[in-house]
Amino acid sequence: SLMAAMECPCTKMAVAYGHVGDVVSSCNGKEACANLAEAGGVVRKLEFSCNDHAACLRMAFEGGTVEEVEHSCNNDEACVDMANVEGFVERLVHSCNNEISCAGMAFEEGRVGTVKECCNAGAEICLGVNSDADLFGRDPTCEIPSLMEKALQLVNEDGPTKEEHSQAVLCNVRTLLEIALVDVQVVAYTVDRALSQLGCSATPGDSDLCVTLLEIKHLVMDEVKDEL
């Protein structure tokens, strides 16, 4: 897949002990992916992303990691220096599509989770964001999608969640969350159903999954109040 990457205008992509995974319809533009993942960096997937001048220049440079980039960073210097110097960004989906919108995100050991359908509203909107809390402060529309992804990860991963809730219940909750990820209009309903199925009590000792879903519920309720 690195050879495929080399065919696009990505001069110097991952030439020095870096790793680049699948590259699809990405890195089209002058220096769009120059020095990407160079010097020990990792970028696992680029799809329909990094298509503009220096859009992903030095992304994950010097030991940084960006797991997946989908339909993101399509603007001038949109994601330049993202995760540069041992930073970490988990996933970008339909995000950071404005000028310099996510430049320097997770720079120098910063850590950011899923950025989904946000950081698009203006130039420099998420410039230099270094943590999830920082991200949600800069663009509040990032918070619910990010927490939904986190909840789904908790359902899917082998860990405490599997011990705290039965497999049948987790299977139902997974289906509910997947519906909500596709249709944002039903988030409130699906989260309520999931909380009910899990028997979440909103008391200390609740599982991480319950805590995350309750956070989403409160955010959705706040949004509804703001609309009234």
PDB file of C-alpha atoms in Angstrom:
ATOM      1  CA  SER A   1       0.000   0.000   0.000  1.00  0.00           C
ATOM      2  CA  LEU A   2       2.984   2.286   0.482  1.00  0.00           C
ATOM      3  CA  MET A   3       3.737   1.980  -3.246  1.00  0.00           C
ATOM      4  CA  ALA A   4       0.175   3.096  -3.964  1.00  0.00           C
ATOM      5  CA  ALA A   5       0.780   6.070  -1.706  1.00  0.00           C
ATOM      6  CA  MET A   6       3.968   6.919  -3.578  1.00  0.00           C
ATOM      7  CA  GLU A   7       2.052   7.278  -6.844  1.00  0.00           C
ATOM      8  CA  CYS A   8       0.194  10.326  -5.564  1.00  0.00           C
ATOM      9  CA  PRO A   9       1.894  13.708  -5.009  1.00  0.00           C
ATOM     10  CA  CYS A  10       3.141  12.617  -1.583  1.00  0.00           C
ATOM     11  CA  THR A  11       6.806  13.313  -1.873  1.00  0.00           C
ATOM     12  CA  LYS A  12       8.743  11.872   1.052  1.00  0.00           C
ATOM     13  CA  MET A  13       5.782   9.984   2.516  1.00  0.00           C
ATOM     14  CA  ALA A  14       6.936   7.586   5.244  1.00  0.00           C
ATOM     15  CA  VAL A  15      10.446   7.327   3.895  1.00  0.00           C
ATOM     16  CA  ALA A  16      12.186   7.047   7.235  1.00  0.00           C
ATOM     17  CA  TYR A  17      10.864   4.138   9.281  1.00  0.00           C
ATOM     18  CA  GLY A  18       7.284   5.344   9.260  1.00  0.00           C
ATOM     19  CA  HIS A  19       4.152   3.331   8.435  1.00  0.00           C
ATOM     20  CA  VAL A  20       1.293   4.305   6.138  1.00  0.00           C
ATOM     21  CA  GLY A  21      -1.612   1.904   5.591  1.00  0.00           C
ATOM     22  CA  ASP A  22      -4.332   2.145   2.941  1.00  0.00           C
ATOM     23  CA  VAL A  23      -4.418   5.317   0.843  1.00  0.00           C
ATOM     24  CA  VAL A  24      -7.513   5.905  -1.319  1.00  0.00           C
ATOM     25  CA  SER A  25      -8.218   9.080  -3.339  1.00  0.00           C
ATOM     26  CA  SER A  26      -6.069  11.141  -1.000  1.00  0.00           C
ATOM     27  CA  CYS A  27      -2.971  13.363  -0.924  1.00  0.00           C
ATOM     28  CA  ASN A  28      -3.772  15.321  -4.079  1.00  0.00           C
ATOM     29  CA  GLY A  29      -2.188  18.747  -3.868  1.00  0.00           C
ATOM     30  CA  LYS A  30       1.219  20.361  -3.601  1.00  0.00           C
ATOM     31  CA  GLU A  31       3.017  18.893  -0.554  1.00  0.00           C
ATOM     32  CA  ALA A  32      -0.373  17.501   0.516  1.00  0.00           C
ATOM     33  CA  CYS A  33       1.221  14.573   2.360  1.00  0.00           C
ATOM     34  CA  ALA A  34       4.888  15.566   2.407  1.00  0.00           C
ATOM     35  CA  ASN A  35       6.727  14.094   5.433  1.00  0.00           C
ATOM     36  CA  LEU A  36       3.530  12.336   6.528  1.00  0.00           C
ATOM     37  CA  ALA A  37       4.371   9.612   9.107  1.00  0.00           C
ATOM     38  CA  GLU A  38       8.065  10.155   8.536  1.00  0.00           C
ATOM     39  CA  ALA A  39      10.539   9.408  11.345  1.00  0.00           C
ATOM     40  CA  GLY A  40       8.625   6.693  13.164  1.00  0.00           C
ATOM     41  CA  GLY A  41       5.073   7.932  12.647  1.00  0.00           C
ATOM     42  CA  VAL A  42       1.951   5.892  11.866  1.00  0.00           C
ATOM     43  CA  VAL A  43      -1.091   6.704   9.726  1.00  0.00           C
ATOM     44  CA  ARG A  44      -3.215   3.577   9.241  1.00  0.00           C
ATOM     45  CA  LYS A  45      -5.806   4.774   6.738  1.00  0.00           C
ATOM     46  CA  LEU A  46      -6.395   7.749   4.438  1.00  0.00           C
ATOM     47  CA  GLU A  47      -9.616   7.817   2.421  1.00  0.00           C
ATOM     48  CA  PHE A  48     -10.802  10.827   0.377  1.00  0.00           C
ATOM     49  CA  SER A  49      -8.664  13.054   2.578  1.00  0.00           C
ATOM     50  CA  CYS A  50      -5.718  15.464   2.584  1.00  0.00           C
ATOM     51  CA  ASN A  51      -6.627  16.890  -0.818  1.00  0.00           C
ATOM     52  CA  ASP A  52      -5.243  20.424  -0.926  1.00  0.00           C
ATOM     53  CA  HIS A  53      -2.020  22.367  -0.561  1.00  0.00           C
ATOM     54  CA  ALA A  54      -0.018  21.061   2.449  1.00  0.00           C
ATOM     55  CA  ALA A  55      -3.273  19.615   3.822  1.00  0.00           C
ATOM     56  CA  CYS A  56      -1.531  16.848   5.807  1.00  0.00           C
ATOM     57  CA  LEU A  57       2.051  18.084   5.706  1.00  0.00           C
ATOM     58  CA  ARG A  58       4.039  16.522   8.596  1.00  0.00           C
ATOM     59  CA  MET A  59       0.976  14.671   9.928  1.00  0.00           C
ATOM     60  CA  ALA A  60       2.154  12.058  12.490  1.00  0.00           C
ATOM     61  CA  PHE A  61       5.745  13.162  11.940  1.00  0.00           C
ATOM     62  CA  GLU A  62       8.370  12.134  14.533  1.00  0.00           C
ATOM     63  CA  GLY A  63       6.591   9.299  16.272  1.00  0.00           C
ATOM     64  CA  GLY A  64       3.016  10.553  16.020  1.00  0.00           C
ATOM     65  CA  THR A  65      -0.031   8.372  15.303  1.00  0.00           C
ATOM     66  CA  VAL A  66      -3.230   9.139  13.408  1.00  0.00           C
ATOM     67  CA  GLU A  67      -5.285   5.957  13.130  1.00  0.00           C
ATOM     68  CA  GLU A  68      -7.888   6.765  10.444  1.00  0.00           C
ATOM     69  CA  VAL A  69      -8.694   9.779   8.287  1.00  0.00           C
ATOM     70  CA  GLU A  70     -11.889   9.664   6.217  1.00  0.00           C
ATOM     71  CA  HIS A  71     -13.322  12.532   4.134  1.00  0.00           C
ATOM     72  CA  SER A  72     -11.303  14.982   6.219  1.00  0.00           C
ATOM     73  CA  CYS A  73      -8.504  17.563   6.000  1.00  0.00           C
ATOM     74  CA  ASN A  74      -9.579  18.666   2.512  1.00  0.00           C
ATOM     75  CA  ASN A  75      -8.480  22.283   2.567  1.00  0.00           C
ATOM     76  CA  ASP A  76      -5.389  24.452   2.582  1.00  0.00           C
ATOM     77  CA  GLU A  77      -3.088  23.372   5.480  1.00  0.00           C
ATOM     78  CA  ALA A  78      -6.165  21.870   7.176  1.00  0.00           C
ATOM     79  CA  CYS A  79      -4.258  19.251   9.182  1.00  0.00           C
ATOM     80  CA  VAL A  80      -0.658  20.399   8.910  1.00  0.00           C
ATOM     81  CA  ASP A  81       1.445  19.198  11.890  1.00  0.00           C
ATOM     82  CA  MET A  82      -1.404  17.081  13.316  1.00  0.00           C
ATOM     83  CA  ALA A  83      -0.010  14.629  15.930  1.00  0.00           C
ATOM     84  CA  ASN A  84       3.494  15.834  15.080  1.00  0.00           C
ATOM     85  CA  VAL A  85       6.063  14.825  17.756  1.00  0.00           C
ATOM     86  CA  GLU A  86       4.461  11.800  19.448  1.00  0.00           C
ATOM     87  CA  GLY A  87       0.882  13.071  19.369  1.00  0.00           C
ATOM     88  CA  PHE A  88      -2.152  10.795  18.919  1.00  0.00           C
ATOM     89  CA  VAL A  89      -5.435  11.270  17.060  1.00  0.00           C
ATOM     90  CA  GLU A  90      -7.743   8.277  16.875  1.00  0.00           C
ATOM     91  CA  ARG A  91     -10.067   9.058  13.994  1.00  0.00           C
ATOM     92  CA  LEU A  92     -11.205  11.899  11.751  1.00  0.00           C
ATOM     93  CA  VAL A  93     -14.502  11.484   9.908  1.00  0.00           C
ATOM     94  CA  HIS A  94     -15.989  14.271   7.743  1.00  0.00           C
ATOM     95  CA  SER A  95     -14.044  16.792   9.801  1.00  0.00           C
ATOM     96  CA  CYS A  96     -11.388  19.506   9.576  1.00  0.00           C
ATOM     97  CA  ASN A  97     -12.441  20.566   6.068  1.00  0.00           C
ATOM     98  CA  ASN A  98     -11.636  24.239   6.414  1.00  0.00           C
ATOM     99  CA  GLU A  99      -8.427  26.227   6.114  1.00  0.00           C
ATOM    100  CA  ILE A 100      -5.975  25.485   8.954  1.00  0.00           C
ATOM    101  CA  SER A 101      -9.019  24.095  10.811  1.00  0.00           C
ATOM    102  CA  CYS A 102      -7.145  21.314  12.655  1.00  0.00           C
ATOM    103  CA  ALA A 103      -3.522  22.349  12.173  1.00  0.00           C
ATOM    104  CA  GLY A 104      -1.335  21.343  15.099  1.00  0.00           C
ATOM    105  CA  MET A 105      -4.040  19.165  16.680  1.00  0.00           C
ATOM    106  CA  ALA A 106      -2.460  16.839  19.304  1.00  0.00           C
ATOM    107  CA  PHE A 107       0.928  18.441  18.675  1.00  0.00           C
ATOM    108  CA  GLU A 108       3.767  17.354  21.013  1.00  0.00           C
ATOM    109  CA  GLU A 109       2.198  14.419  22.863  1.00  0.00           C
ATOM    110  CA  GLY A 110      -1.376  15.692  22.724  1.00  0.00           C
ATOM    111  CA  ARG A 111      -4.130  13.083  22.674  1.00  0.00           C
ATOM    112  CA  VAL A 112      -7.466  13.414  20.854  1.00  0.00           C
ATOM    113  CA  GLY A 113     -10.067  10.676  20.257  1.00  0.00           C
ATOM    114  CA  THR A 114     -12.693  10.644  17.510  1.00  0.00           C
ATOM    115  CA  VAL A 115     -13.377  13.885  15.641  1.00  0.00           C
ATOM    116  CA  LYS A 116     -16.585  13.305  13.708  1.00  0.00           C
ATOM    117  CA  GLU A 117     -18.596  15.756  11.588  1.00  0.00           C
ATOM    118  CA  CYS A 118     -17.133  18.808  13.281  1.00  0.00           C
ATOM    119  CA  CYS A 119     -14.271  21.341  13.148  1.00  0.00           C
ATOM    120  CA  ASN A 120     -15.607  22.413   9.738  1.00  0.00           C
ATOM    121  CA  ALA A 121     -17.369  25.657  10.623  1.00  0.00           C
ATOM    122  CA  GLY A 122     -14.504  28.095  10.137  1.00  0.00           C
ATOM    123  CA  ALA A 123     -10.802  28.580   9.520  1.00  0.00           C
ATOM    124  CA  GLU A 124      -8.649  27.716  12.559  1.00  0.00           C
ATOM    125  CA  ILE A 125     -11.701  26.433  14.473  1.00  0.00           C
ATOM    126  CA  CYS A 126      -9.823  23.521  16.076  1.00  0.00           C
ATOM    127  CA  LEU A 127      -6.304  24.842  15.610  1.00  0.00           C
ATOM    128  CA  GLY A 128      -3.895  23.459  18.230  1.00  0.00           C
ATOM    129  CA  VAL A 129      -6.516  21.424  20.112  1.00  0.00           C
ATOM    130  CA  ASN A 130      -4.624  19.086  22.445  1.00  0.00           C
ATOM    131  CA  SER A 131      -7.237  16.961  24.252  1.00  0.00           C
ATOM    132  CA  ASP A 132     -10.882  15.897  24.008  1.00  0.00           C
ATOM    133  CA  ALA A 133     -11.879  18.523  26.601  1.00  0.00           C
ATOM    134  CA  ASP A 134     -10.102  21.179  24.539  1.00  0.00           C
ATOM    135  CA  LEU A 135     -11.835  19.899  21.381  1.00  0.00           C
ATOM    136  CA  PHE A 136     -15.326  19.996  22.919  1.00  0.00           C
ATOM    137  CA  GLY A 137     -14.665  23.503  24.260  1.00  0.00           C
ATOM    138  CA  ARG A 138     -13.620  24.741  20.830  1.00  0.00           C
ATOM    139  CA  ASP A 139     -16.411  23.048  18.878  1.00  0.00           C
ATOM    140  CA  PRO A 140     -19.218  21.682  21.097  1.00  0.00           C
ATOM    141  CA  THR A 141     -20.741  19.811  18.127  1.00  0.00           C
ATOM    142  CA  CYS A 142     -17.820  17.351  18.420  1.00  0.00           C
ATOM    143  CA  GLU A 143     -18.879  16.029  21.818  1.00  0.00           C
ATOM    144  CA  ILE A 144     -21.919  13.783  21.202  1.00  0.00           C
ATOM    145  CA  PRO A 145     -20.443  11.961  18.139  1.00  0.00           C
ATOM    146  CA  SER A 146     -17.165  11.413  20.027  1.00  0.00           C
ATOM    147  CA  LEU A 147     -18.921  10.007  23.104  1.00  0.00           C
ATOM    148  CA  MET A 148     -21.106   7.769  20.925  1.00  0.00           C
ATOM    149  CA  GLU A 149     -17.977   6.282  19.350  1.00  0.00           C
ATOM    150  CA  LYS A 150     -16.467   5.823  22.821  1.00  0.00           C
ATOM    151  CA  ALA A 151     -19.605   3.998  24.010  1.00  0.00           C
ATOM    152  CA  LEU A 152     -19.497   1.681  20.996  1.00  0.00           C
ATOM    153  CA  GLN A 153     -15.822   0.931  21.678  1.00  0.00           C
ATOM    154  CA  LEU A 154     -16.673   0.006  25.279  1.00  0.00           C
ATOM    155  CA  VAL A 155     -19.371  -2.374  24.019  1.00  0.00           C
ATOM    156  CA  ASN A 156     -17.033  -4.014  21.512  1.00  0.00           C
ATOM    157  CA  GLU A 157     -13.775  -4.319  23.418  1.00  0.00           C
ATOM    158  CA  ASP A 158     -12.765  -7.163  25.695  1.00  0.00           C
ATOM    159  CA  GLY A 159     -12.633  -5.611  29.135  1.00  0.00           C
ATOM    160  CA  PRO A 160     -14.631  -4.786  32.256  1.00  0.00           C
ATOM    161  CA  THR A 161     -17.793  -4.004  30.231  1.00  0.00           C
ATOM    162  CA  LYS A 162     -18.072  -7.680  29.217  1.00  0.00           C
ATOM    163  CA  GLU A 163     -17.968  -8.681  32.892  1.00  0.00           C
ATOM    164  CA  GLU A 164     -20.458  -6.049  34.050  1.00  0.00           C
ATOM    165  CA  HIS A 165     -23.180  -6.689  31.461  1.00  0.00           C
ATOM    166  CA  SER A 166     -24.476  -9.825  29.756  1.00  0.00           C
ATOM    167  CA  GLN A 167     -23.600 -10.603  26.145  1.00  0.00           C
ATOM    168  CA  ALA A 168     -27.273 -10.489  25.097  1.00  0.00           C
ATOM    169  CA  VAL A 169     -27.742  -7.002  26.570  1.00  0.00           C
ATOM    170  CA  LEU A 170     -24.511  -5.733  24.995  1.00  0.00           C
ATOM    171  CA  CYS A 171     -25.643  -7.094  21.633  1.00  0.00           C
ATOM    172  CA  ASN A 172     -28.900  -5.090  21.902  1.00  0.00           C
ATOM    173  CA  VAL A 173     -27.022  -1.973  23.023  1.00  0.00           C
ATOM    174  CA  ARG A 174     -24.583  -2.299  20.101  1.00  0.00           C
ATOM    175  CA  THR A 175     -27.519  -2.356  17.662  1.00  0.00           C
ATOM    176  CA  LEU A 176     -29.071   0.727  19.295  1.00  0.00           C
ATOM    177  CA  LEU A 177     -25.807   2.684  19.164  1.00  0.00           C
ATOM    178  CA  GLU A 178     -25.188   1.731  15.529  1.00  0.00           C
ATOM    179  CA  ILE A 179     -28.663   3.042  14.627  1.00  0.00           C
ATOM    180  CA  ALA A 180     -27.928   6.306  16.447  1.00  0.00           C
ATOM    181  CA  LEU A 181     -24.582   6.719  14.656  1.00  0.00           C
ATOM    182  CA  VAL A 182     -26.409   6.586  11.319  1.00  0.00           C
ATOM    183  CA  ASP A 183     -29.363   8.801  12.328  1.00  0.00           C
ATOM    184  CA  VAL A 184     -28.571  11.589  14.775  1.00  0.00           C
ATOM    185  CA  GLN A 185     -32.305  12.325  15.176  1.00  0.00           C
ATOM    186  CA  VAL A 186     -32.810   9.166  17.232  1.00  0.00           C
ATOM    187  CA  VAL A 187     -29.878   9.593  19.637  1.00  0.00           C
ATOM    188  CA  ALA A 188     -32.096  10.557  22.607  1.00  0.00           C
ATOM    189  CA  TYR A 189     -34.402   7.561  22.116  1.00  0.00           C
ATOM    190  CA  THR A 190     -31.661   4.999  21.515  1.00  0.00           C
ATOM    191  CA  VAL A 191     -29.557   6.186  24.461  1.00  0.00           C
ATOM    192  CA  ASP A 192     -32.598   5.991  26.775  1.00  0.00           C
ATOM    193  CA  ARG A 193     -33.312   2.459  25.551  1.00  0.00           C
ATOM    194  CA  ALA A 194     -29.662   1.472  26.047  1.00  0.00           C
ATOM    195  CA  LEU A 195     -29.604   2.888  29.602  1.00  0.00           C
ATOM    196  CA  SER A 196     -32.766   0.944  30.400  1.00  0.00           C
ATOM    197  CA  GLN A 197     -31.404  -2.329  28.961  1.00  0.00           C
ATOM    198  CA  LEU A 198     -28.154  -1.955  30.894  1.00  0.00           C
ATOM    199  CA  GLY A 199     -29.942  -1.100  34.143  1.00  0.00           C
ATOM    200  CA  CYS A 200     -27.808   2.020  34.637  1.00  0.00           C
ATOM    201  CA  SER A 201     -28.518   3.670  37.967  1.00  0.00           C
ATOM    202  CA  ALA A 202     -26.650   7.008  37.731  1.00  0.00           C
ATOM    203  CA  THR A 203     -24.900   6.215  41.004  1.00  0.00           C
ATOM    204  CA  PRO A 204     -21.218   5.713  41.864  1.00  0.00           C
ATOM    205  CA  GLY A 205     -20.145   2.242  40.794  1.00  0.00           C
ATOM    206  CA  ASP A 206     -21.900   2.429  37.429  1.00  0.00           C
ATOM    207  CA  SER A 207     -19.913   0.914  34.553  1.00  0.00           C
ATOM    208  CA  ASP A 208     -17.876   3.182  32.222  1.00  0.00           C
ATOM    209  CA  LEU A 209     -20.449   2.415  29.542  1.00  0.00           C
ATOM    210  CA  CYS A 210     -23.298   3.688  31.748  1.00  0.00           C
ATOM    211  CA  VAL A 211     -21.327   6.819  32.669  1.00  0.00           C
ATOM    212  CA  THR A 212     -20.618   7.571  28.983  1.00  0.00           C
ATOM    213  CA  LEU A 213     -24.254   7.050  27.944  1.00  0.00           C
ATOM    214  CA  LEU A 214     -25.484   9.263  30.798  1.00  0.00           C
ATOM    215  CA  GLU A 215     -23.088  11.998  29.624  1.00  0.00           C
ATOM    216  CA  ILE A 216     -24.614  11.752  26.147  1.00  0.00           C
ATOM    217  CA  LYS A 217     -28.145  11.895  27.603  1.00  0.00           C
ATOM    218  CA  HIS A 218     -27.363  15.095  29.527  1.00  0.00           C
ATOM    219  CA  LEU A 219     -25.822  16.712  26.436  1.00  0.00           C
ATOM    220  CA  VAL A 220     -28.861  15.822  24.318  1.00  0.00           C
ATOM    221  CA  MET A 221     -31.185  17.232  27.001  1.00  0.00           C
ATOM    222  CA  ASP A 222     -29.144  20.456  27.092  1.00  0.00           C
ATOM    223  CA  GLU A 223     -29.431  20.736  23.306  1.00  0.00           C
ATOM    224  CA  VAL A 224     -33.204  20.335  23.506  1.00  0.00           C
ATOM    225  CA  LYS A 225     -33.404  23.046  26.196  1.00  0.00           C
ATOM    226  CA  ASP A 226     -31.309  25.402  24.029  1.00  0.00           C
ATOM    227  CA  GLU A 227     -33.743  24.907  21.137  1.00  0.00           C
ATOM    228  CA  LEU A 228     -36.809  25.727  23.221  1.00  0.00           C
TER     229      LEU A 228
END
